[in-house]
Coordinates of C-alpha atoms in Angstrom, one line a residue:
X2 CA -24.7 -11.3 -38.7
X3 CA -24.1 -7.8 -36.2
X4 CA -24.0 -10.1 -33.0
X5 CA -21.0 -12.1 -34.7
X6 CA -19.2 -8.8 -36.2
X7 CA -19.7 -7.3 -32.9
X8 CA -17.9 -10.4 -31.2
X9 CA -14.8 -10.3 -33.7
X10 CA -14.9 -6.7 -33.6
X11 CA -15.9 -4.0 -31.7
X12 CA -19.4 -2.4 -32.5
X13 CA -17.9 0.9 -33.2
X14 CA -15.7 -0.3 -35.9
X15 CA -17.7 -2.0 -38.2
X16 CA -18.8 1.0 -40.7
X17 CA -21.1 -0.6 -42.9
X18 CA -21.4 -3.8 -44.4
X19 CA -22.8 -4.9 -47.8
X20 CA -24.8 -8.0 -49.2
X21 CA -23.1 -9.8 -51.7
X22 CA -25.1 -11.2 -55.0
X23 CA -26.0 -14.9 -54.2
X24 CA -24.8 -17.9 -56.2
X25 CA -25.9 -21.3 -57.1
X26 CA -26.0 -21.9 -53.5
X27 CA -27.9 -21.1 -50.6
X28 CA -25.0 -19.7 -48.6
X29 CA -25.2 -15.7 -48.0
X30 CA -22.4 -13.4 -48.1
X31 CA -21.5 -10.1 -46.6
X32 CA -18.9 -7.3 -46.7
X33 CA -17.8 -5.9 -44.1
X34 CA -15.8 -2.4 -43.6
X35 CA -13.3 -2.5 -40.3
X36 CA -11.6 0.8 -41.1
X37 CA -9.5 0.5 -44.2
X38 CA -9.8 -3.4 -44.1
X39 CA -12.4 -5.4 -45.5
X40 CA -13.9 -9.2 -44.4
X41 CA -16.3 -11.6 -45.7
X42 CA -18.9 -12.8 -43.5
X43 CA -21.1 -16.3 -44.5
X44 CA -23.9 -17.3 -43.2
X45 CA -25.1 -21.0 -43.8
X46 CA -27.3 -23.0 -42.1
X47 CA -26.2 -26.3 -43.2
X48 CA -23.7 -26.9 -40.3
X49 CA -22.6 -30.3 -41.2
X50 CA -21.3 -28.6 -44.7
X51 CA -19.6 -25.7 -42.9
X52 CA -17.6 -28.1 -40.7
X53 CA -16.5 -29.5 -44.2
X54 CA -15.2 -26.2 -45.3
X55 CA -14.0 -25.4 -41.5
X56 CA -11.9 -29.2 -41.9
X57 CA -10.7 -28.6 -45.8
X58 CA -9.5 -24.5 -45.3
X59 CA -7.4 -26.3 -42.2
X60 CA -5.8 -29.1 -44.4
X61 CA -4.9 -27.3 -47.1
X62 CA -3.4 -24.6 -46.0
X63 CA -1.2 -26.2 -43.6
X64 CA 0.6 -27.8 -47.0
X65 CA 0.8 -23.8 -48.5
X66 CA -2.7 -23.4 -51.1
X67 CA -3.5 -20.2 -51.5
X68 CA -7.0 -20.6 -49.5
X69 CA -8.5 -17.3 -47.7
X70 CA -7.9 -17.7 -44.2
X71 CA -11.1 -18.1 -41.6
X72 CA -11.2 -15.8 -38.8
X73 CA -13.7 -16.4 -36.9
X74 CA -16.4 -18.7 -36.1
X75 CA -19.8 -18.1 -34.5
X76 CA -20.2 -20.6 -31.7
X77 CA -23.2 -22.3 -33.2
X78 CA -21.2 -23.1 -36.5
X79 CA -23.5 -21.4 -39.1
X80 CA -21.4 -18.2 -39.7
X81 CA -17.7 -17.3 -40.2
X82 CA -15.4 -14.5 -40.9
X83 CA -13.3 -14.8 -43.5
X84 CA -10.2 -12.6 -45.5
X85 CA -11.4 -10.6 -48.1
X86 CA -9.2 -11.2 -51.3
X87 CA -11.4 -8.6 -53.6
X88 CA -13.6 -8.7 -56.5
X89 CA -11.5 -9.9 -59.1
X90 CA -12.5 -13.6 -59.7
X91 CA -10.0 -15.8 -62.6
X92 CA -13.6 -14.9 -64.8
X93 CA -14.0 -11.5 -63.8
X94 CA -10.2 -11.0 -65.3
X95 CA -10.9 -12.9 -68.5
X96 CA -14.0 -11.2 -68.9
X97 CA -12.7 -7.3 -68.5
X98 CA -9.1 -8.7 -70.6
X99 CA -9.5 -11.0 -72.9
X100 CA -7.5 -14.4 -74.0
X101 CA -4.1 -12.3 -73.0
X102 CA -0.5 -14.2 -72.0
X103 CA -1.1 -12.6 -68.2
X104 CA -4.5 -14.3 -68.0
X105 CA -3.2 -17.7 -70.0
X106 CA -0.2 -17.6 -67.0
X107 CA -3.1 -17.1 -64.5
X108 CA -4.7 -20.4 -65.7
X109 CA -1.5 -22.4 -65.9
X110 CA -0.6 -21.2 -62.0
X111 CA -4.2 -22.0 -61.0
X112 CA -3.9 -26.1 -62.6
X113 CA -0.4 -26.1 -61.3
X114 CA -1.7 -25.6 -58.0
X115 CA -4.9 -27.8 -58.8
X116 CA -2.7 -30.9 -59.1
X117 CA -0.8 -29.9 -55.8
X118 CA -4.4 -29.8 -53.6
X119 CA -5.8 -33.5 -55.6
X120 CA -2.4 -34.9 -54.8
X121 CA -1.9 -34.0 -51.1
X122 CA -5.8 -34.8 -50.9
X123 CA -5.6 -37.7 -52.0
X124 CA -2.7 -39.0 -50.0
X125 CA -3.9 -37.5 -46.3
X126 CA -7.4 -35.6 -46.6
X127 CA -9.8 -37.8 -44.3
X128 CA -12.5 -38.8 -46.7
X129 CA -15.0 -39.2 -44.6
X130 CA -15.1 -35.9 -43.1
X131 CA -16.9 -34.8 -47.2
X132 CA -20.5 -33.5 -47.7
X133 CA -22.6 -34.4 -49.5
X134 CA -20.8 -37.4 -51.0
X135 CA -17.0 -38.9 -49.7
X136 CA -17.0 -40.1 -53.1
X137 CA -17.8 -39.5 -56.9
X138 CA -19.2 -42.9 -57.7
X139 CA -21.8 -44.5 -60.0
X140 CA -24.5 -42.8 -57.6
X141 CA -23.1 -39.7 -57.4
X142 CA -22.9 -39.7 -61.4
X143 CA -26.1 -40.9 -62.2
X144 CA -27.4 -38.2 -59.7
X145 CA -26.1 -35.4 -61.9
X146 CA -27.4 -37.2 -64.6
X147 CA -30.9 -37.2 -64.0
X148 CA -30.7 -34.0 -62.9
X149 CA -29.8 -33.1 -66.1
X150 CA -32.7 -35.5 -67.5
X151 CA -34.9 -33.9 -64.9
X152 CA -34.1 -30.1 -65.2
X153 CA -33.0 -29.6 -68.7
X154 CA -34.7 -32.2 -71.1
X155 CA -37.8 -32.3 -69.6
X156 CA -38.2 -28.9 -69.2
X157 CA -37.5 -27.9 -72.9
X158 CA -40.1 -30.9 -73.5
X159 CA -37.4 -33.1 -75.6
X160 CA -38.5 -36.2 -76.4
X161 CA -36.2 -39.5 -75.6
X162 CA -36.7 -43.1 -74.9
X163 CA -36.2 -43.2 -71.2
X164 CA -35.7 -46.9 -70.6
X165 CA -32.3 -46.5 -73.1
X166 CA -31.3 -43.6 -71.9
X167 CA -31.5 -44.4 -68.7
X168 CA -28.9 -47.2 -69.1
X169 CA -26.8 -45.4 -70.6
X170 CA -26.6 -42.9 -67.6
X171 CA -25.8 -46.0 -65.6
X172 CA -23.2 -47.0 -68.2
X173 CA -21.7 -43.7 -68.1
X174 CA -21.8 -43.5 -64.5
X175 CA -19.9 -47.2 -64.2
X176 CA -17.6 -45.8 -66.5
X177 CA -17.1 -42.2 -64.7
X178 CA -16.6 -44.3 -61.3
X179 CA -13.9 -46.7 -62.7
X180 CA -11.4 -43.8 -64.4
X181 CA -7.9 -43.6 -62.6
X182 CA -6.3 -41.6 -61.0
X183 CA -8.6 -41.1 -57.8
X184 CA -7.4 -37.8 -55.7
X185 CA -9.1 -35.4 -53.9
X186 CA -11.8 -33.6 -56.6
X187 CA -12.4 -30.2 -56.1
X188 CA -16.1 -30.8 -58.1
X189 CA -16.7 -27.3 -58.8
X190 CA -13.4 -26.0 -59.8
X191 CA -14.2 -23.1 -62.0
X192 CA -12.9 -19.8 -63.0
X193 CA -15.7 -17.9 -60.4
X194 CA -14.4 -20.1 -57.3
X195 CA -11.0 -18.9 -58.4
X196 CA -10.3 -15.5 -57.0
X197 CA -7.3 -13.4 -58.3
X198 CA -4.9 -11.8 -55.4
X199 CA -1.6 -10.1 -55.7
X200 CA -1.2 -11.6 -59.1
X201 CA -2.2 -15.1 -57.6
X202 CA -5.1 -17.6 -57.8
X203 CA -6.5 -18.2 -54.2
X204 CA -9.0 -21.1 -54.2
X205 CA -12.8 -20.6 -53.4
X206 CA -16.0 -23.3 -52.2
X207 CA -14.2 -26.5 -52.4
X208 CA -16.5 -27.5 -49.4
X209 CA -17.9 -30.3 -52.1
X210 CA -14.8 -32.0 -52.9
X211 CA -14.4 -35.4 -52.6
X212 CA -12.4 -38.5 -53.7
X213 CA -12.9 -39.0 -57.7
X214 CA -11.4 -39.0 -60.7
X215 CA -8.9 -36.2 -61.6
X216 CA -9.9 -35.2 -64.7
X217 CA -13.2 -33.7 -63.5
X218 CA -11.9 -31.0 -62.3
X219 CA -10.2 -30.1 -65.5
X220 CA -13.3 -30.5 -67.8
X221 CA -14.7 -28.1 -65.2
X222 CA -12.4 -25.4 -65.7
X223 CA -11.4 -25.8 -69.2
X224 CA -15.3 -26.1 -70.3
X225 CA -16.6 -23.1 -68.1
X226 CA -19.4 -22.0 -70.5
X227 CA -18.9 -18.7 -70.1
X228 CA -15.1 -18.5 -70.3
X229 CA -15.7 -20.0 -73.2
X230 CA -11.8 -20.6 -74.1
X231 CA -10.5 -21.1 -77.0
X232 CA -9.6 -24.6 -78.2
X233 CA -5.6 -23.8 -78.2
X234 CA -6.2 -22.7 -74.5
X235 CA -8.3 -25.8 -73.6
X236 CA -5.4 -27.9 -75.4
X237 CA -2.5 -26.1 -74.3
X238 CA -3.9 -26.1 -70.6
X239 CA -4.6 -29.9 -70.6
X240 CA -1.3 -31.0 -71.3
X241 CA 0.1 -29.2 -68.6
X242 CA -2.2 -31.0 -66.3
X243 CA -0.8 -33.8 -67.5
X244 CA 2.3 -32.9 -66.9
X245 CA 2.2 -31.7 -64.1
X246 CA 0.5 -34.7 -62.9
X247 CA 3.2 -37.1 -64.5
X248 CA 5.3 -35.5 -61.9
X249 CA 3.7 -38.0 -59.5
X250 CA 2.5 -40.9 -61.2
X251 CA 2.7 -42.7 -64.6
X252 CA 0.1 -41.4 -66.8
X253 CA -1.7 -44.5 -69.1
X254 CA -2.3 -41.1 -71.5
X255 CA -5.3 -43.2 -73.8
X256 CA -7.3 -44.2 -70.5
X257 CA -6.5 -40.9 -69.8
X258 CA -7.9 -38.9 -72.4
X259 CA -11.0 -41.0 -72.8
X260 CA -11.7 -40.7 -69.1
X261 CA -11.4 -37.4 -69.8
X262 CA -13.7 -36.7 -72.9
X263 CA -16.7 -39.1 -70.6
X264 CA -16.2 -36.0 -68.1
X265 CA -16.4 -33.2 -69.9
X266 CA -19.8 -34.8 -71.4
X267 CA -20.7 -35.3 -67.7
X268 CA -20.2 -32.0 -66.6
X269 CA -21.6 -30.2 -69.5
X270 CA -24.7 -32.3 -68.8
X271 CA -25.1 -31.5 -65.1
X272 CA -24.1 -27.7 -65.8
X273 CA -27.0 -27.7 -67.8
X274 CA -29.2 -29.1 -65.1
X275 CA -28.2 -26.0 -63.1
X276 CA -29.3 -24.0 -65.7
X277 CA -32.7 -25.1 -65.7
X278 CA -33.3 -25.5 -62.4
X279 CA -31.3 -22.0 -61.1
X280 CA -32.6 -20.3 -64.5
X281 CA -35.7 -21.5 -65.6
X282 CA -37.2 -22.7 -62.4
X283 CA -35.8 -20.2 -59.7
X284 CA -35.6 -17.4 -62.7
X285 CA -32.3 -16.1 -61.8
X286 CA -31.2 -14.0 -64.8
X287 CA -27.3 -15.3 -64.4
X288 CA -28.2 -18.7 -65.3
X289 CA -30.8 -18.1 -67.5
X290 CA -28.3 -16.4 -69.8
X291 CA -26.2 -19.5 -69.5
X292 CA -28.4 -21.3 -70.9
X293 CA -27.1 -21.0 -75.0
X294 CA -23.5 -21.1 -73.4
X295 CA -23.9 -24.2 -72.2
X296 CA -25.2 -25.5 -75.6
X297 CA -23.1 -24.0 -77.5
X298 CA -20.1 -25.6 -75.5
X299 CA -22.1 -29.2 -75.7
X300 CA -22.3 -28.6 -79.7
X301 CA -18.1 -28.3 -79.5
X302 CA -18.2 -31.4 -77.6
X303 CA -20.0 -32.7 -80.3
X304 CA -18.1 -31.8 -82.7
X305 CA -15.0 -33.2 -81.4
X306 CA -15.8 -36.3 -79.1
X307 CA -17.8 -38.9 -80.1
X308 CA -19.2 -41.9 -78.1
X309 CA -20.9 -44.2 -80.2
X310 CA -21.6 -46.7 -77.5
X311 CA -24.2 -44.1 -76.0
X312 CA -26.3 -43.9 -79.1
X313 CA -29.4 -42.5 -77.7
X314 CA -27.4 -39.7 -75.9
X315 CA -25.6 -39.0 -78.8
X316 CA -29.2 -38.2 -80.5
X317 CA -30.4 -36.3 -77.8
X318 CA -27.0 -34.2 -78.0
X319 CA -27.5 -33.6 -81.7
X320 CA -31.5 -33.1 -80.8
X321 CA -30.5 -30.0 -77.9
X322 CA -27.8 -28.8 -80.9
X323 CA -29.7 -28.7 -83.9
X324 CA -33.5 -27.5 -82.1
X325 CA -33.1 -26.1 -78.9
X326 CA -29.8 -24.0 -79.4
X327 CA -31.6 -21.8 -81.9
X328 CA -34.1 -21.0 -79.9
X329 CA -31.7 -18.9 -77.7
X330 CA -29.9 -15.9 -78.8
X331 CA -26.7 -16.9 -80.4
X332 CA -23.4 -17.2 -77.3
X333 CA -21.1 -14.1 -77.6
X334 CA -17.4 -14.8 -77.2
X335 CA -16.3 -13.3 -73.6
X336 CA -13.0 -11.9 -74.9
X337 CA -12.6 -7.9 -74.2
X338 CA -17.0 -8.1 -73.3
X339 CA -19.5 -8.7 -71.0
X340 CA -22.4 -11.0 -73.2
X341 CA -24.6 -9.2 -71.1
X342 CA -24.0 -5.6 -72.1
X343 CA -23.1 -6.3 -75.8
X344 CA -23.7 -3.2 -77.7
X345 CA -26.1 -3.4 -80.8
X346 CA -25.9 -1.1 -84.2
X347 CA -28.2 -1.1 -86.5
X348 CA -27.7 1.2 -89.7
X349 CA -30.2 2.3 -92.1
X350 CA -30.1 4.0 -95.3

């Protein structure tokens, strides 16, 4: 990392740098001090990834997102400079606030300009230039799927009958692939990959984006287990994604809606795989705490979606709900808190 802030800038400038917490990813990040002026520096060996990121940060911001610019790239591809934009992530504000009108007006600007990048992305983004997948298809479903199967259900030991729910994965996944519209989908398009600047989202690690179905992205942002929003945000929020999306097309609203309730499911599930495998596997504490979070939010899906053509994952839903979810301390509402540092009284007479 030096040798490359030593070629951007001059050694004597550079006053210190500091190591950034790491994420669900294996990409490392650094902050580095120019004089008053700070910069992020990545390193990531996965080059074919970066050139993703390099090819996605050039298209979209030549149509106007708010994307941090990149700087500088080291001449074997696995390290870049990039604008710093601060410390304040869309989360981070919701967290230290609360369910405010500011922070509401924050979420509407960020899935106004959400339908902007899976519109022009879908019109002119060259697909095959993607990583991992150019597409979020039966595959690429049933991937997420099993990885929920594998690093969730398994691990808490639940019982299921495999050959039934294993076709229902590949249902779902069929019925995943087939939703309209198709745009660019962002995949991970969450309130920490949204970072708050000048009172204005700016867009973070859309390097996994593909072509797919629209409303992923949605049930990604409006289902972020530790926002944990309230259901008049989640409601008010999705119709102006419609909306803003029946600026472009004509919206068949029912296919709509139940495209979107299959991919909520989906992405609760294969949040929960993360879970498992970042929390209980790797034992980072971040995801470990998620855990209940991501429970909890599966037991609102419950409780307003139901999918009776999936009957065996409907059991293992109420199964996760009704056993595992009390094993884990109860989810604390995010609103004016951090769940982590929730203070405890006890009084005695």
């Amino acid at each position: 990392m030096q040798s490359v802030l030593e070629t951007f800038f001059s050694p004597a400038r550079v006053s210190r740098t500091e190591m950034l917490p790491k994420g669900g990813s294996e990409r490392s990040y650094h902050r580095a001090w120019v004089g008053d002026t700070t910069y992020l520096v990545c390193e990531n060996k996965n080059i074919r990834e970066n050139e993703t990121f390099f090819y996605f940060t050039q298209f979209f911001r030549a149509r106007g997102m708010a994307l941090p610019e990149i700087l500088f790239i080291s001449p074997d591809r696995t390290m870049y400079i990039q604008e710093d934009l601060g410390r304040s992530t869309l989360l981070d504000k919701l967290l230290d606030e609360g369910y405010t009108p500011a922070l509401k007006e924050l979420y509407r600007q960020s899935v106004r300009a959400l339908v902007q990048m899976q519109w022009d992305g879908g019109r002119e983004l060259d697909f095959t230039k993607c990583f991992p997948y150019t597409q979020f298809d039966a595959p690429a479903l049933l991937a997420d799927l099993n990885y929920f199967k594998y690093y969730f259900l398994d691990l808490h030991q639940q019982s299921y009958d495999k050959q039934q729910l294993q076709k229902e994965f590949l249902l779902i996944a069929q019925q995943v692939a087939e939703a309209e519209p198709k745009a660019f989908m962002y995949r991970d398009f969450q309130g920490r990959n949204i970072m708050v600047h000048q009172q204005q989202p700016y867009f973070l690690d859309y390097q996994g984006g593909m072509l797919g179905p629209v409303q992923y992205d949605m049930a990604s942002l409006l289902w972020q287990a530790k926002a944990a929003l309230p259901d008049e945000w989640r409601d008010e929020l999705y119709q102006a994604f419609k909306t803003s999306w029946k600026e472009y097309i004509v919206l068949n609203e029912e296919d709509f809606d139940r495209g979107y309730a299959v991919m909520v499911l989906a992405r609760l599930l294969q949040v929960l795989g993360a879970y498992g495998l970042r929390g209980k596997i790797e034992k980072r504490p971040h995801f470990l705490k998620s855990i209940p979070l991501g429970l909890h939010n599966l037991q609102q899906w419950q409780q307003q979606y139901s999918l009776p053509e999936y009957p065996e994952l409907m059991r293992v839903i109420r199964q996760l709900t009704e056993e595992v979810l009390p094993q884990y301390t109860s989810p604390v509402s995010p609103a004016n808190t951090h769940p982590e540092s929730v203070l405890h009284v006890h009084i005695n007479s």
